[in-house]
Tab-separated table of C-alpha atoms in Angstrom:
chain	number	residue	atom	x	y	z
N	1	MET	CA	1.670	2.013	-22.713
N	2	ARG	CA	-1.393	-0.041	-21.875
N	3	MET	CA	-1.953	-1.177	-18.302
N	4	THR	CA	-4.102	-4.055	-17.176
N	5	PRO	CA	-6.881	-3.521	-14.533
N	6	ALA	CA	-4.632	-5.171	-11.880
N	7	GLN	CA	-1.570	-3.041	-12.867
N	8	MET	CA	-3.654	0.119	-12.513
N	9	ALA	CA	-5.094	-0.962	-9.163
N	10	VAL	CA	-1.703	-1.862	-7.745
N	11	HIS	CA	-0.242	1.470	-8.836
N	12	LEU	CA	-3.058	3.278	-7.148
N	13	ILE	CA	-3.066	1.318	-3.868
N	14	CYS	CA	0.632	1.926	-3.748
N	15	GLY	CA	-0.129	5.688	-3.927
N	16	LEU	CA	1.301	6.190	-7.410
N	17	LYS	CA	-0.279	8.214	-10.232
N	18	LEU	CA	-1.283	6.494	-13.420
N	19	PRO	CA	0.053	7.462	-16.822
N	20	PRO	CA	-1.041	10.880	-18.137
N	21	PHE	CA	-3.781	9.376	-20.296
N	22	VAL	CA	-5.693	8.260	-17.192
N	23	ARG	CA	-7.157	10.789	-14.864
N	24	THR	CA	-5.591	10.390	-11.401
N	25	SER	CA	-6.208	12.288	-8.200
N	26	ASP	CA	-3.493	14.409	-6.650
N	27	SER	CA	-4.300	13.047	-3.256
N	28	ILE	CA	-2.477	9.944	-2.110
N	29	ASP	CA	-5.401	9.083	0.089
N	30	GLU	CA	-7.807	9.144	-2.869
N	31	ARG	CA	-5.439	7.158	-5.061
N	32	MET	CA	-4.932	4.426	-2.434
N	33	ASN	CA	-8.644	4.228	-1.787
N	34	GLU	CA	-9.411	3.976	-5.468
N	35	GLY	CA	-6.734	1.261	-5.856
N	36	ARG	CA	-8.295	-0.724	-3.010
N	37	ALA	CA	-11.723	-0.313	-4.451
N	38	ARG	CA	-10.522	-1.533	-7.864
N	39	LEU	CA	-8.881	-4.570	-6.215
N	40	VAL	CA	-12.085	-5.349	-4.284
N	41	LYS	CA	-13.979	-5.178	-7.523
N	42	ILE	CA	-11.565	-7.377	-9.371
N	43	THR	CA	-11.233	-10.023	-6.680
N	44	GLY	CA	-14.412	-9.843	-4.589
N	45	LYS	CA	-12.187	-9.759	-1.563
N	46	ASP	CA	-10.924	-6.929	0.723
N	47	PHE	CA	-7.483	-7.012	2.259
N	48	GLY	CA	-7.563	-3.279	3.187
N	49	TYR	CA	-4.151	-1.809	2.690
N	50	ASP	CA	-2.237	-5.013	3.371
N	51	LEU	CA	-0.108	-5.110	0.260
N	52	GLN	CA	1.374	-8.509	1.012
N	53	ALA	CA	-2.089	-10.046	1.431
N	54	TRP	CA	-3.179	-8.522	-1.936
N	55	HIS	CA	-0.056	-9.839	-3.659
N	56	ASP	CA	-0.355	-13.296	-2.140
N	57	ASP	CA	-3.976	-13.572	-3.325
N	58	LEU	CA	-3.484	-12.120	-6.798
N	59	LYS	CA	-0.425	-14.127	-7.695
N	60	VAL	CA	-2.223	-17.374	-6.963
N	61	THR	CA	-5.720	-16.625	-8.270
N	62	ARG	CA	-4.766	-14.209	-11.070
N	63	ALA	CA	-8.315	-12.906	-10.358
N	64	ASN	CA	-10.196	-13.951	-13.543
N	65	GLY	CA	-7.645	-12.761	-15.956
N	66	CYS	CA	-7.210	-9.310	-14.465
N	67	GLY	CA	-3.675	-8.998	-15.737
N	68	TYR	CA	-1.712	-9.413	-12.506
N	69	THR	CA	1.766	-9.643	-14.039
N	70	TYR	CA	3.941	-10.241	-10.923
N	71	GLY	CA	5.245	-13.866	-10.826
N	72	ARG	CA	4.364	-16.432	-8.288
N	73	ASN	CA	7.923	-16.706	-7.151
N	74	ILE	CA	8.218	-12.955	-6.237
N	75	ALA	CA	7.852	-12.415	-2.485
N	76	LEU	CA	6.721	-8.845	-2.970
N	77	PRO	CA	6.965	-6.673	-6.082
N	78	LYS	CA	9.353	-3.609	-5.900
N	79	ILE	CA	6.346	-1.273	-6.381
N	80	MET	CA	4.817	-2.632	-3.209
N	81	LYS	CA	8.144	-2.676	-1.302
N	82	GLY	CA	8.548	1.008	-2.293
N	83	ALA	CA	5.142	1.870	-0.938
N	84	LEU	CA	5.720	0.055	2.351
N	85	GLY	CA	9.014	1.927	2.746
N	86	SER	CA	7.493	5.333	2.213
N	87	ARG	CA	6.461	7.355	5.239
N	88	GLU	CA	3.862	9.115	3.131
N	89	TRP	CA	2.259	5.828	2.162
N	90	GLN	CA	2.395	4.494	5.736
N	91	ALA	CA	0.731	7.642	7.089
N	92	ALA	CA	-1.974	7.509	4.450
N	93	ALA	CA	-2.591	3.766	5.095
N	94	THR	CA	-2.966	4.517	8.798
N	95	ARG	CA	-5.446	7.365	8.105
N	96	LEU	CA	-7.437	5.393	5.698
N	97	THR	CA	-7.635	2.295	7.888
N	98	HIS	CA	-8.691	4.492	10.896
N	99	ASP	CA	-11.295	6.318	8.751
N	100	SER	CA	-12.829	3.079	7.521
N	101	LYS	CA	-13.156	1.802	11.040
N	102	GLN	CA	-14.906	5.055	12.001
N	103	SER	CA	-17.501	4.751	9.200
N	104	PRO	CA	-18.893	1.187	9.433
N	105	GLY	CA	-21.659	1.883	6.941
N	106	SER	CA	-19.339	3.235	4.250
N	107	GLU	CA	-18.694	0.740	1.457
N	108	PHE	CA	-16.810	1.168	-1.776
N	109	GLN	CA	-18.836	2.278	-4.725
N	110	THR	CA	-16.798	0.230	-7.205
N	111	ASP	CA	-19.308	0.474	-10.102
N	112	ALA	CA	-18.562	4.218	-10.480
N	113	LEU	CA	-14.787	3.933	-10.784
N	114	PRO	CA	-13.193	6.012	-13.545
N	115	GLY	CA	-11.481	4.211	-16.253
N	116	PRO	CA	-8.884	5.126	-18.801
N	117	ARG	CA	-9.483	7.997	-21.088
N	118	THR	CA	-9.005	7.419	-24.734
């Protein structure tokens, strides 16, 4: 199964692991942070961990052919609804948001993101 860059980023920001052929962290915080960094790299925008804002932007702009596959008529994809309904995801989003506010000089290093292993 091949995943587009946007599909991988959405899976990660939702705290999910990628398929076995792609190295993925065991830490939900690291997965979410990597997903956010990938989305920032794809779009040039940063909506933090606001999944609705990411979806709203990606479904309209389709971010330069990044492979965002969720339709324009979908209010919020199931994958994102699942994340928002997860206490583990909510706690991680709170931690990550708090940590990023504590470190004003820390920026994502998106050019060093791991890609799929073949």
